[in-house]
Tab-separated table of C-alpha atoms (C1' of nucleotides) in Angstrom:
chain	number	residue	atom	x	y	z
E	1	MET	CA	21.558	-9.657	-27.253
E	2	ASP	CA	19.681	-12.386	-29.113
E	3	ILE	CA	17.228	-11.452	-31.774
E	4	THR	CA	13.662	-12.379	-31.052
E	5	ILE	CA	10.941	-12.607	-33.647
E	6	CYS	CA	8.251	-10.430	-32.112
E	7	GLN	CA	6.138	-10.498	-35.265
E	8	LEU	CA	5.484	-14.191	-34.722
E	9	CYS	CA	4.920	-13.939	-30.993
E	10	ASN	CA	1.395	-14.917	-30.009
E	11	LEU	CA	1.795	-13.640	-26.468
E	12	LYS	CA	2.168	-9.964	-27.243
E	13	SER	CA	1.205	-7.375	-24.645
E	14	SER	CA	-1.831	-5.222	-25.350
E	15	ALA	CA	0.622	-2.397	-26.059
E	16	ALA	CA	2.761	-4.465	-28.455
E	17	GLN	CA	-0.382	-5.438	-30.350
E	18	LYS	CA	-0.604	-1.807	-31.407
E	19	LEU	CA	2.785	-1.876	-33.123
E	20	SER	CA	3.364	-2.004	-36.865
E	21	GLU	CA	5.362	-4.761	-38.538
E	22	ALA	CA	8.317	-2.413	-38.808
E	23	GLU	CA	8.103	-1.465	-35.137
E	24	LEU	CA	7.837	-5.103	-34.119
E	25	GLY	CA	10.952	-5.724	-36.174
E	26	MET	CA	12.838	-3.046	-34.256
E	27	LEU	CA	11.478	-4.395	-31.010
E	28	GLY	CA	12.721	-7.885	-31.863
E	29	GLU	CA	16.212	-6.582	-32.479
E	30	ASN	CA	16.266	-5.055	-29.012
E	31	CYS	CA	14.663	-7.850	-27.122
E	32	ALA	CA	15.945	-11.038	-25.496
E	33	GLU	CA	13.857	-13.899	-24.236
E	34	THR	CA	14.945	-15.739	-21.089
E	35	HIS	CA	13.556	-18.716	-19.204
E	36	TYR	CA	13.426	-19.095	-15.454
E	37	GLN	CA	12.660	-21.894	-13.047
E	38	SER	CA	10.740	-21.521	-9.804
E	39	GLY	CA	12.914	-19.676	-7.310
E	40	ASP	CA	15.064	-17.922	-9.904
E	41	ILE	CA	15.554	-14.215	-9.453
E	42	ILE	CA	14.434	-12.232	-12.503
E	43	ILE	CA	14.935	-8.699	-11.239
E	44	LYS	CA	17.195	-7.772	-8.361
E	45	GLN	CA	16.341	-4.929	-6.042
E	46	ASP	CA	18.801	-1.998	-5.902
E	47	ALA	CA	20.448	-3.033	-9.148
E	48	HIS	CA	20.528	-0.645	-12.058
E	49	SER	CA	17.522	-1.164	-14.279
E	50	THR	CA	18.770	-1.925	-17.761
E	51	ASN	CA	15.754	-3.379	-19.492
E	52	VAL	CA	12.003	-3.403	-19.392
E	53	ALA	CA	10.885	-6.879	-18.329
E	54	TYR	CA	7.842	-8.329	-20.027
E	55	LEU	CA	6.448	-11.474	-18.411
E	56	LYS	CA	5.419	-13.582	-21.375
E	57	SER	CA	4.374	-16.685	-19.475
E	58	GLY	CA	4.448	-17.874	-15.904
E	59	LEU	CA	3.979	-16.457	-12.430
E	60	VAL	CA	6.251	-14.251	-10.328
E	61	LYS	CA	6.340	-12.547	-6.971
E	62	ILE	CA	7.321	-8.896	-6.690
E	63	HIS	CA	8.987	-8.346	-3.353
E	64	THR	CA	11.298	-6.161	-1.315
E	65	GLU	CA	14.037	-7.407	0.898
E	66	GLY	CA	13.482	-5.506	4.094
E	67	THR	CA	16.045	-5.298	6.863
E	68	ILE	CA	14.221	-7.906	8.896
E	69	LYS	CA	11.731	-9.710	6.744
E	70	ASP	CA	10.761	-9.926	3.120
E	71	LYS	CA	7.553	-8.262	2.027
E	72	ILE	CA	5.783	-9.560	-1.052
E	73	ILE	CA	4.205	-6.612	-2.826
E	74	LYS	CA	2.172	-8.648	-5.224
E	75	ILE	CA	1.925	-11.737	-7.363
E	76	THR	CA	1.925	-11.079	-11.086
E	77	LYS	CA	0.671	-13.448	-13.727
E	78	ALA	CA	1.603	-13.349	-17.410
E	79	PRO	CA	1.061	-11.429	-19.584
E	80	ALA	CA	2.325	-8.291	-17.873
E	81	TYR	CA	5.181	-5.852	-17.722
E	82	LEU	CA	7.101	-6.341	-14.493
E	83	CYS	CA	7.426	-3.237	-12.326
E	84	LEU	CA	7.467	-0.682	-15.128
E	85	PRO	CA	8.087	2.163	-12.655
E	86	ASN	CA	11.537	0.660	-12.040
E	87	ASN	CA	12.498	1.587	-15.578
E	88	PHE	CA	11.763	5.285	-15.486
E	89	GLY	CA	12.942	8.077	-13.236
E	90	ASP	CA	15.929	6.973	-11.202
E	91	LYS	CA	16.299	3.696	-13.127
E	92	ILE	CA	17.093	1.735	-10.001
E	93	ASN	CA	15.117	-1.398	-9.290
E	94	HIS	CA	12.980	-0.696	-6.268
E	95	PHE	CA	11.810	-4.287	-6.132
E	96	SER	CA	12.907	-7.795	-6.834
E	97	ALA	CA	10.993	-10.237	-8.982
E	98	THR	CA	11.317	-13.972	-8.448
E	99	ALA	CA	9.757	-16.784	-10.467
E	100	LEU	CA	7.167	-18.917	-8.675
E	101	GLU	CA	6.936	-21.390	-11.550
E	102	SER	CA	8.571	-21.935	-14.907
E	103	THR	CA	8.395	-18.545	-16.614
E	104	THR	CA	9.488	-16.725	-19.750
E	105	VAL	CA	10.554	-13.104	-19.702
E	106	CYS	CA	11.423	-10.785	-22.583
E	107	PHE	CA	13.939	-8.099	-21.741
E	108	ILE	CA	13.455	-5.015	-23.867
E	109	ASN	CA	16.008	-2.284	-24.216
E	110	VAL	CA	14.712	0.768	-22.345
E	111	ASP	CA	15.674	3.183	-25.079
E	112	MET	CA	13.755	1.164	-27.628
E	113	PHE	CA	10.775	1.064	-25.296
E	114	LYS	CA	10.991	4.814	-24.849
E	115	LYS	CA	11.253	5.268	-28.598
E	116	LEU	CA	8.033	3.304	-29.077
E	117	ILE	CA	6.269	5.470	-26.510
E	118	TYR	CA	7.422	8.574	-28.363
E	119	GLU	CA	6.531	7.334	-31.807
E	120	ASN	CA	3.393	5.321	-31.345
E	121	GLY	CA	0.569	6.990	-29.431
E	122	ASP	CA	-1.451	3.801	-29.337
E	123	PHE	CA	1.427	2.016	-27.681
E	124	ALA	CA	1.916	4.840	-25.164
E	125	TYR	CA	-1.762	4.880	-24.317
E	126	GLN	CA	-1.808	1.141	-23.677
E	127	ILE	CA	1.166	1.469	-21.365
E	128	ILE	CA	-0.649	4.213	-19.457
E	129	LEU	CA	-3.732	2.012	-19.246
E	130	ASP	CA	-1.637	-0.857	-17.893
E	131	MET	CA	0.026	1.343	-15.327
E	132	SER	CA	-3.325	2.744	-14.249
E	133	LYS	CA	-4.779	-0.690	-13.675
E	134	SER	CA	-1.688	-1.827	-11.877
E	135	GLU	CA	-1.691	1.189	-9.604
E	136	LEU	CA	-5.345	0.768	-8.691
E	137	GLN	CA	-4.653	-2.875	-7.921
E	138	ASN	CA	-1.780	-1.874	-5.678
E	139	PHE	CA	-3.958	0.602	-3.872
E	140	HIS	CA	-6.480	-2.104	-3.258
E	141	ASN	CA	-3.815	-4.350	-1.767
E	142	CYS	CA	-2.476	-1.551	0.300
E	143	LEU	CA	-5.855	-0.722	1.801
E	144	ASN	CA	-6.388	-4.343	2.385
E	145	ASN	CA	-3.266	-4.671	4.424
E	146	ALA	CA	-4.016	-1.465	6.252
E	147	GLN	CA	-7.489	-1.927	7.623
E	148	LYS	CA	-8.158	-5.605	7.994
E	149	GLN	CA	-7.308	-8.032	10.694
E	150	ASN	CA	-5.322	-11.136	9.971
E	151	ILE	CA	-8.143	-13.477	9.063
E	152	GLY	CA	-9.501	-10.941	6.589
E	153	ARG	CA	-6.118	-10.601	4.942
E	154	VAL	CA	-5.733	-14.336	4.586
E	155	ALA	CA	-9.235	-14.637	3.150
E	156	ASP	CA	-8.338	-11.920	0.694
E	157	VAL	CA	-5.179	-13.665	-0.437
E	158	ILE	CA	-7.023	-16.942	-0.950
E	159	LEU	CA	-9.697	-15.173	-2.991
E	160	PHE	CA	-6.972	-13.444	-4.987
E	161	PHE	CA	-5.451	-16.772	-5.996
E	162	ALA	CA	-8.838	-18.293	-6.744
E	163	ASP	CA	-10.136	-15.362	-8.780
E	164	SER	CA	-7.199	-13.525	-10.272
E	165	ILE	CA	-4.629	-16.252	-10.727
E	166	TYR	CA	-6.306	-19.631	-11.169
E	167	SER	CA	-9.971	-18.811	-11.864
E	168	ALA	CA	-10.849	-21.942	-9.941
E	169	GLU	CA	-12.325	-22.937	-6.603
E	170	THR	CA	-9.582	-25.466	-6.048
E	171	PHE	CA	-5.890	-24.870	-6.665
E	172	LYS	CA	-2.415	-25.539	-5.380
E	173	LEU	CA	-0.799	-22.565	-3.699
E	174	PRO	CA	2.399	-21.559	-5.513
E	175	VAL	CA	3.887	-20.258	-2.272
E	176	THR	CA	4.995	-21.472	1.144
E	177	ARG	CA	3.199	-20.441	4.311
E	178	GLU	CA	6.090	-18.088	4.927
E	179	GLU	CA	5.493	-16.392	1.574
E	180	LEU	CA	1.760	-16.319	2.151
E	181	ALA	CA	2.538	-14.493	5.377
E	182	ALA	CA	4.855	-12.045	3.595
E	183	LEU	CA	2.069	-11.386	1.119
E	184	ALA	CA	-0.605	-10.829	3.753
E	185	GLY	CA	1.804	-8.874	5.916
E	186	ILE	CA	1.455	-11.138	8.934
E	187	THR	CA	3.490	-13.932	10.546
E	188	ARG	CA	3.872	-17.482	9.337
E	189	GLU	CA	2.369	-18.792	12.566
E	190	SER	CA	-0.730	-16.664	12.155
E	191	VAL	CA	-1.204	-17.978	8.622
E	192	SER	CA	-1.006	-21.544	9.918
E	193	ARG	CA	-3.476	-20.926	12.683
E	194	ILE	CA	-5.944	-19.136	10.410
E	195	LEU	CA	-5.818	-21.807	7.706
E	196	THR	CA	-6.444	-24.448	10.356
E	197	GLU	CA	-9.372	-22.436	11.642
E	198	LEU	CA	-10.879	-21.934	8.171
E	199	ASN	CA	-10.430	-25.651	7.547
E	200	ASN	CA	-12.233	-26.561	10.791
E	201	ASP	CA	-14.993	-24.083	9.903
E	202	LYS	CA	-15.454	-25.921	6.615
E	203	THR	CA	-14.917	-22.606	4.855
E	204	LEU	CA	-11.869	-24.062	3.148
E	205	ASP	CA	-10.503	-27.513	2.598
E	206	VAL	CA	-6.798	-27.250	3.305
E	207	LYS	CA	-4.532	-30.155	2.437
E	208	GLY	CA	-1.034	-28.769	2.545
E	209	ARG	CA	-0.839	-26.325	-0.326
E	210	GLN	CA	-3.956	-27.713	-1.987
E	211	ILE	CA	-6.785	-25.314	-1.211
E	212	THR	CA	-10.474	-25.749	-2.003
E	213	ILE	CA	-12.997	-23.052	-1.291
E	214	LEU	CA	-15.986	-24.760	0.318
E	215	ASN	CA	-17.960	-21.700	1.352
E	216	ARG	CA	-17.191	-18.746	-0.844
E	217	LYS	CA	-19.925	-16.607	0.678
E	218	ILE	CA	-18.465	-16.848	4.166
E	219	LEU	CA	-14.939	-16.379	2.839
E	220	LYS	CA	-16.009	-13.219	1.059
E	221	GLN	CA	-17.725	-11.955	4.192
E	222	ILE	CA	-14.592	-12.553	6.215
E	223	SER	CA	-12.531	-10.802	3.573
E	224	GLU	CA	-14.827	-7.793	3.553
E	225	LYS	CA	-15.727	-7.379	7.172
E	226	ALA	CA	-12.771	-8.659	9.125
T	1	MET	CA	-16.811	24.992	-19.902
T	2	ASP	CA	-14.771	28.180	-19.452
T	3	ILE	CA	-11.820	28.814	-21.670
T	4	THR	CA	-8.508	28.910	-19.893
T	5	ILE	CA	-5.376	30.443	-21.338
T	6	CYS	CA	-2.878	27.622	-20.899
T	7	GLN	CA	-0.242	29.391	-22.969
T	8	LEU	CA	0.098	32.037	-20.272
T	9	CYS	CA	-0.017	29.615	-17.352
T	10	ASN	CA	3.204	29.639	-15.377
T	11	LEU	CA	2.235	26.571	-13.372
T	12	LYS	CA	2.231	24.051	-16.188
T	13	SER	CA	2.858	20.400	-15.463
T	14	SER	CA	6.101	18.875	-16.729
T	15	ALA	CA	3.988	17.142	-19.366
T	16	ALA	CA	2.203	20.329	-20.464
T	17	GLN	CA	5.571	22.043	-20.832
T	18	LYS	CA	6.200	19.692	-23.734
T	19	LEU	CA	3.183	20.951	-25.670
T	20	SER	CA	3.279	23.267	-28.675
T	21	GLU	CA	1.455	26.594	-28.763
T	22	ALA	CA	-1.265	25.009	-30.878
T	23	GLU	CA	-1.659	22.103	-28.485
T	24	LEU	CA	-1.802	24.458	-25.503
T	25	GLY	CA	-4.528	26.319	-27.332
T	26	MET	CA	-6.555	23.132	-27.713
T	27	LEU	CA	-5.896	22.281	-24.086
T	28	GLY	CA	-7.169	25.688	-22.979
T	29	GLU	CA	-10.410	25.184	-24.864
T	30	ASN	CA	-11.002	21.935	-22.992
T	31	CYS	CA	-9.929	23.021	-19.586
T	32	ALA	CA	-11.672	24.747	-16.687
T	33	GLU	CA	-10.028	26.196	-13.628
T	34	THR	CA	-11.778	25.914	-10.260
T	35	HIS	CA	-10.925	27.150	-6.789
T	36	TYR	CA	-11.509	25.291	-3.559
T	37	GLN	CA	-11.361	26.104	0.112
T	38	SER	CA	-10.034	23.810	2.806
T	39	GLY	CA	-12.502	20.979	3.327
T	40	ASP	CA	-14.058	21.193	-0.143
T	41	ILE	CA	-14.391	17.952	-2.042
T	42	ILE	CA	-12.618	18.042	-5.399
T	43	ILE	CA	-13.127	14.481	-6.551
T	44	LYS	CA	-15.812	12.194	-5.215
T	45	GLN	CA	-15.222	8.479	-4.876
T	46	ASP	CA	-17.498	6.165	-6.903
T	47	ALA	CA	-18.597	8.987	-9.191
T	48	HIS	CA	-18.000	8.743	-12.900
T	49	SER	CA	-14.681	10.264	-13.821
T	50	THR	CA	-15.320	12.993	-16.380
T	51	ASN	CA	-12.117	15.007	-16.339
T	52	VAL	CA	-8.462	14.751	-15.561
T	53	ALA	CA	-7.770	16.887	-12.493
T	54	TYR	CA	-4.561	18.883	-12.438
T	55	LEU	CA	-3.673	20.412	-9.091
T	56	LYS	CA	-2.250	23.797	-10.026
T	57	SER	CA	-1.743	25.134	-6.531
T	58	GLY	CA	-2.532	24.028	-3.001
T	59	LEU	CA	-2.623	20.819	-0.998
T	60	VAL	CA	-5.103	17.948	-1.034
T	61	LYS	CA	-5.688	14.617	0.624
T	62	ILE	CA	-6.485	11.542	-1.445
T	63	HIS	CA	-8.689	9.239	0.578
T	64	THR	CA	-11.194	6.434	0.503
T	65	GLU	CA	-14.359	6.305	2.486
T	66	GLY	CA	-14.269	2.876	4.037
T	67	THR	CA	-17.285	1.244	5.651
T	68	ILE	CA	-16.026	2.108	9.112
T	69	LYS	CA	-13.294	4.656	8.894
T	70	ASP	CA	-11.705	6.866	6.303
T	71	LYS	CA	-8.252	5.970	5.052
T	72	ILE	CA	-6.031	8.706	3.681
T	73	ILE	CA	-3.988	7.270	0.849
T	74	LYS	CA	-1.683	10.195	0.504
T	75	ILE	CA	-1.239	13.932	0.645
T	76	THR	CA	-0.530	15.552	-2.697
T	77	LYS	CA	1.032	18.957	-3.182
T	78	ALA	CA	0.794	21.057	-6.329
T	79	PRO	CA	1.838	20.749	-9.077
T	80	ALA	CA	0.476	17.266	-9.762
T	81	TYR	CA	-2.211	15.369	-11.576
T	82	LEU	CA	-4.712	14.001	-9.081
T	83	CYS	CA	-5.252	10.237	-9.234
T	84	LEU	CA	-4.622	9.789	-12.945
T	85	PRO	CA	-5.505	6.085	-12.756
T	86	ASN	CA	-9.094	7.145	-12.025
T	87	ASN	CA	-9.349	8.522	-15.543
T	88	PHE	CA	-8.435	5.419	-17.485
T	89	GLY	CA	-9.845	1.929	-17.561
T	90	ASP	CA	-13.212	1.813	-15.832
T	91	LYS	CA	-13.410	5.614	-15.506
T	92	ILE	CA	-14.853	5.423	-12.037
T	93	ASN	CA	-13.221	7.432	-9.293
T	94	HIS	CA	-11.649	4.982	-6.915
T	95	PHE	CA	-10.723	7.733	-4.497
T	96	SER	CA	-11.889	11.057	-3.212
T	97	ALA	CA	-9.753	14.177	-3.162
T	98	THR	CA	-10.404	16.926	-0.615
T	99	ALA	CA	-8.666	20.278	-0.298
T	100	LEU	CA	-6.569	20.821	2.831
T	101	GLU	CA	-5.985	24.483	2.039
T	102	SER	CA	-7.016	26.961	-0.598
T	103	THR	CA	-6.331	25.213	-3.899
T	104	THR	CA	-6.721	25.628	-7.628
T	105	VAL	CA	-7.554	22.720	-9.899
T	106	CYS	CA	-7.742	22.563	-13.682
T	107	PHE	CA	-10.213	20.045	-15.041
T	108	ILE	CA	-9.164	18.751	-18.419
T	109	ASN	CA	-11.453	16.887	-20.773
T	110	VAL	CA	-10.336	13.244	-20.809
T	111	ASP	CA	-10.634	12.936	-24.578
T	112	MET	CA	-8.398	15.943	-25.080
T	113	PHE	CA	-5.909	14.491	-22.626
T	114	LYS	CA	-5.984	11.207	-24.498
T	115	LYS	CA	-5.526	13.033	-27.782
T	116	LEU	CA	-2.407	14.729	-26.432
T	117	ILE	CA	-1.011	11.361	-25.334
T	118	TYR	CA	-1.627	9.993	-28.820
T	119	GLU	CA	-0.199	12.941	-30.673
T	120	ASN	CA	2.689	14.121	-28.564
T	121	GLY	CA	5.214	11.493	-27.507
T	122	ASP	CA	6.992	13.907	-25.202
T	123	PHE	CA	3.757	14.562	-23.368
T	124	ALA	CA	2.983	10.844	-23.107
T	125	TYR	CA	6.447	10.098	-21.805
T	126	GLN	CA	6.159	12.757	-19.107
T	127	ILE	CA	2.843	11.318	-17.996
T	128	ILE	CA	4.428	7.873	-17.759
T	129	LEU	CA	7.295	9.362	-15.751
T	130	ASP	CA	4.817	11.015	-13.400
T	131	MET	CA	2.843	7.850	-12.947
T	132	SER	CA	6.018	5.879	-12.288
T	133	LYS	CA	7.146	8.244	-9.569
T	134	SER	CA	3.710	8.305	-8.046
T	135	GLU	CA	3.484	4.533	-7.993
T	136	LEU	CA	6.884	4.144	-6.352
T	137	GLN	CA	5.842	6.688	-3.757
T	138	ASN	CA	2.679	4.745	-3.088
T	139	PHE	CA	4.630	1.545	-2.680
T	140	HIS	CA	6.846	3.237	-0.178
T	141	ASN	CA	3.812	4.359	1.831
T	142	CYS	CA	2.304	0.952	1.600
T	143	LEU	CA	5.392	-0.794	2.929
T	144	ASN	CA	5.604	1.788	5.592
T	145	ASN	CA	2.147	1.056	6.849
T	146	ALA	CA	2.752	-2.649	6.530
T	147	GLN	CA	5.879	-3.277	8.505
T	148	LYS	CA	6.255	-0.558	11.071
T	149	GLN	CA	4.790	-0.112	14.465
T	150	ASN	CA	2.792	2.949	15.352
T	151	ILE	CA	5.588	5.199	16.513
T	152	GLY	CA	7.518	4.523	13.318
T	153	ARG	CA	4.504	5.386	11.201
T	154	VAL	CA	3.967	8.656	13.018
T	155	ALA	CA	7.656	9.542	12.692
T	156	ASP	CA	7.370	8.813	9.000
T	157	VAL	CA	4.369	11.061	8.542
T	158	ILE	CA	6.082	13.912	10.370
T	159	LEU	CA	9.178	13.505	8.198
T	160	PHE	CA	6.967	13.418	5.133
T	161	PHE	CA	5.449	16.785	5.978
T	162	ALA	CA	8.826	18.274	6.885
T	163	ASP	CA	10.646	16.998	3.791
T	164	SER	CA	8.124	16.536	1.006
T	165	ILE	CA	5.522	19.169	1.782
T	166	TYR	CA	7.052	22.071	3.690
T	167	SER	CA	10.823	21.610	3.313
T	168	ALA	CA	11.162	22.982	6.815
T	169	GLU	CA	11.944	21.755	10.319
T	170	THR	CA	9.001	23.641	11.739
T	171	PHE	CA	5.529	23.731	10.225
T	172	LYS	CA	1.832	23.721	11.018
T	173	LEU	CA	0.135	20.421	10.333
T	174	PRO	CA	-2.611	20.844	7.729
T	175	VAL	CA	-4.573	17.984	9.268
T	176	THR	CA	-6.357	17.040	12.466
T	177	ARG	CA	-5.102	14.261	14.728
T	178	GLU	CA	-7.919	12.167	13.317
T	179	GLU	CA	-6.624	12.693	9.784
T	180	LEU	CA	-3.055	12.096	10.880
T	181	ALA	CA	-4.288	8.776	12.246
T	182	ALA	CA	-6.089	7.960	8.991
T	183	LEU	CA	-2.872	8.704	7.142
T	184	ALA	CA	-0.700	6.563	9.406
T	185	GLY	CA	-3.349	3.852	9.541
T	186	ILE	CA	-3.688	3.924	13.321
T	187	THR	CA	-6.127	5.376	15.850
T	188	ARG	CA	-6.500	8.994	16.872
T	189	GLU	CA	-5.699	8.095	20.474
T	190	SER	CA	-2.451	6.426	19.476
T	191	VAL	CA	-1.419	9.515	17.532
T	192	SER	CA	-2.055	11.673	20.586
T	193	ARG	CA	-0.087	9.423	22.889
T	194	ILE	CA	2.845	9.148	20.490
T	195	LEU	CA	3.056	12.900	19.864
T	196	THR	CA	3.032	13.482	23.621
T	197	GLU	CA	5.798	10.931	23.990
T	198	LEU	CA	7.931	12.452	21.216
T	199	ASN	CA	7.392	15.853	22.783
T	200	ASN	CA	8.511	14.610	26.209
T	201	ASP	CA	11.518	12.958	24.570
T	202	LYS	CA	12.464	16.330	23.103
T	203	THR	CA	12.441	14.688	19.699
T	204	LEU	CA	9.674	17.034	18.634
T	205	ASP	CA	8.232	20.225	19.955
T	206	VAL	CA	4.480	19.811	19.696
T	207	LYS	CA	2.227	22.810	20.269
T	208	GLY	CA	-1.144	21.825	18.919
T	209	ARG	CA	-0.661	21.513	15.188
T	210	GLN	CA	2.603	23.427	15.227
T	211	ILE	CA	5.398	20.887	14.979
T	212	THR	CA	9.120	21.479	15.261
T	213	ILE	CA	11.636	18.724	14.713
T	214	LEU	CA	14.174	19.015	17.534
T	215	ASN	CA	16.111	15.814	16.920
T	216	ARG	CA	15.923	14.722	13.325
T	217	LYS	CA	18.464	11.953	13.775
T	218	ILE	CA	16.394	10.200	16.427
T	219	LEU	CA	13.192	10.797	14.470
T	220	LYS	CA	14.758	9.203	11.415
T	221	GLN	CA	15.957	6.251	13.468
T	222	ILE	CA	12.477	5.742	14.877
T	223	SER	CA	11.032	5.978	11.390
T	224	GLU	CA	13.458	3.399	10.040
T	225	LYS	CA	13.724	0.899	12.827
T	226	ALA	CA	10.366	0.953	14.560
U	1	DA	C1'	-19.887	37.235	24.660
U	2	DT	C1'	-21.959	33.010	25.249
U	3	DA	C1'	-23.243	28.643	23.711
U	4	DT	C1'	-22.353	24.677	21.043
U	5	DA	C1'	-19.665	21.711	18.599
U	6	DA	C1'	-15.327	19.785	17.281
U	7	DA	C1'	-10.860	18.383	18.393
U	8	DT	C1'	-7.606	16.638	21.627
U	9	DG	C1'	-5.400	14.254	25.704
U	10	DT	C1'	-5.183	10.472	28.855
U	11	DG	C1'	-6.244	6.577	32.020
U	12	DA	C1'	-8.116	1.745	32.361
U	13	DT	C1'	-9.167	-2.429	30.138
U	14	DA	C1'	-9.573	-5.830	26.475
U	15	DT	C1'	-7.680	-8.272	22.676
U	16	DA	C1'	-5.420	-9.403	18.470
U	17	DA	C1'	-1.250	-10.709	17.030
U	18	DC	C1'	3.595	-11.658	17.729
U	19	DG	C1'	7.504	-14.311	19.159
U	20	DC	C1'	9.376	-18.348	21.103
U	21	DA	C1'	9.703	-23.204	21.734
U	22	DC	C1'	9.219	-27.501	20.116
U	23	DA	C1'	6.850	-31.420	17.776
U	24	DT	C1'	5.787	-33.143	13.321
U	25	DT	C1'	5.443	-33.517	8.663
U	26	DT	C1'	7.181	-32.970	4.032
U	27	DA	C1'	10.995	-32.208	0.781
U	28	DT	C1'	15.844	-32.731	-0.691
U	29	DT	C1'	20.190	-34.506	-0.732
U	30	DT	C1'	23.715	-38.001	-0.466
H	1	DA	C1'	17.186	-45.905	1.689
H	2	DA	C1'	18.921	-43.094	5.097
H	3	DA	C1'	20.076	-38.615	6.510
H	4	DT	C1'	19.492	-33.826	6.471
H	5	DA	C1'	17.109	-29.779	5.712
H	6	DA	C1'	13.038	-27.158	5.008
H	7	DA	C1'	8.362	-26.335	5.887
H	8	DT	C1'	4.470	-26.530	8.860
H	9	DG	C1'	1.377	-26.837	13.078
H	10	DT	C1'	0.374	-25.547	17.750
H	11	DG	C1'	0.570	-24.231	22.768
H	12	DC	C1'	1.719	-20.310	25.746
H	13	DG	C1'	3.331	-16.031	27.619
H	14	DT	C1'	4.122	-11.178	26.163
H	15	DT	C1'	3.205	-6.953	24.020
H	16	DA	C1'	1.524	-3.464	21.171
H	17	DT	C1'	-2.495	-1.342	20.071
H	18	DA	C1'	-7.393	-0.749	19.843
H	19	DT	C1'	-11.428	0.490	22.344
H	20	DC	C1'	-14.067	2.810	25.788
H	21	DA	C1'	-14.843	6.558	28.872
H	22	DC	C1'	-14.446	11.021	30.144
H	23	DA	C1'	-11.965	15.460	31.055
H	24	DT	C1'	-10.231	19.418	28.734
H	25	DT	C1'	-9.043	22.437	25.328
H	26	DT	C1'	-9.846	24.850	21.013
H	27	DA	C1'	-12.714	26.381	17.312
H	28	DT	C1'	-17.169	27.899	15.394
H	29	DA	C1'	-21.688	29.660	15.444
H	30	DT	C1'	-25.308	32.385	17.382
DNA sequence: ATATAAATGTGATATAACGCACATTTATTT
DNA sequence: AAATAAATGTGCGTTATATCACATTTATAT
């Protein structure tokens, strides 16, 4: 395993920011940085979880390979730990993670990570905070996919990219229509039809993967009520 | 706040089992035990979260009050912390918790809980383990409700009660058809129709809320493939 | 014990969404 | 540049499920 200089890293997680110089030194000795291109698999479902994955830069999708179709659980932007729950308990990866753009991931030895939790309360608390936020986010998504009709789900996904990923009213989708469908939990065809409809409405401007929100108010209404 | 004698409690959480006598003493001084009857609200959505809720005995539903209909996120059996993510971050309850039977809950001062995380690595690690398991469970539910058709969701809920709650092939549902529907994310009418169907099939024996699994193999198949 | 409310079952109808087929556009490869 | 593959859009029939309406049973209150 390569040695990484965590002390000099300017993309530390909120938890790692709580570590002492000595602890960062230990972390660096048990940490390997890896680069991925769009489409590369970072974490493979059902494999044995060997390391904690920290997404230092880039964008990934967390997904499960179902018997029939893929379901995208969520899109995660750096900085973030990837699927921490994979690393505890049964230590089997319950999900896959795949890069959606050029990304950098630090793999941290689980035992070292555990050691830091044991020894540094500040670190442990930050991890708990992270997990709490992540779980609430997941609940939100889950509810979303449970009680809305298709157009509402699509509106929600568009707003998610605009607000949580790009912080912009215009952006290029990092996913295919197929993936957008897997994220919203609907079919590719329905995504197509709905985007066409929202484009005709002048709620969105859709040019391939380039999306511009033209009427945020309406989009939000659709997301909330439909 | 009443003083509770945590040292003598024989229903300690896996995390609390890691505490020293002194720490248990502190915990007891910041802990109040409350009893609830079926239907009583334990945690109210949107309220300010003031305490960590530990479910010492009983059964509760975690739910959100949507604009139109209620959605039951999950059913939680003692022993378990109730919605830990509510207590960190924004400290607003994102969910409600309501008793489904006679239950006992210990309310623990958040600052004390935080102190224990900071000071006792074993405790912190157990909490992280708990949260990991809980999150994986939630993901499972979420996927369930995302990719199955109604009969599969109902089969899943029945298997959940049989395996995770009662560990028995015959049991009395602790919920109405309406709540069963809110849990499966479908309508009350669909639940009725499906239970009738499974009863006619001889997959289940349905007598009101008394359910007996007659053909587990088929039920499992339905749960997995439909 | 009777009255009232809540929970449940079931038919008829409406509708959202899927699945299929195929045309068309956009990427990728050779 | 040409050829191949992948991604996307769209019409149409099918289907699962919601919704509405009302009968019936079960629970709760008076």
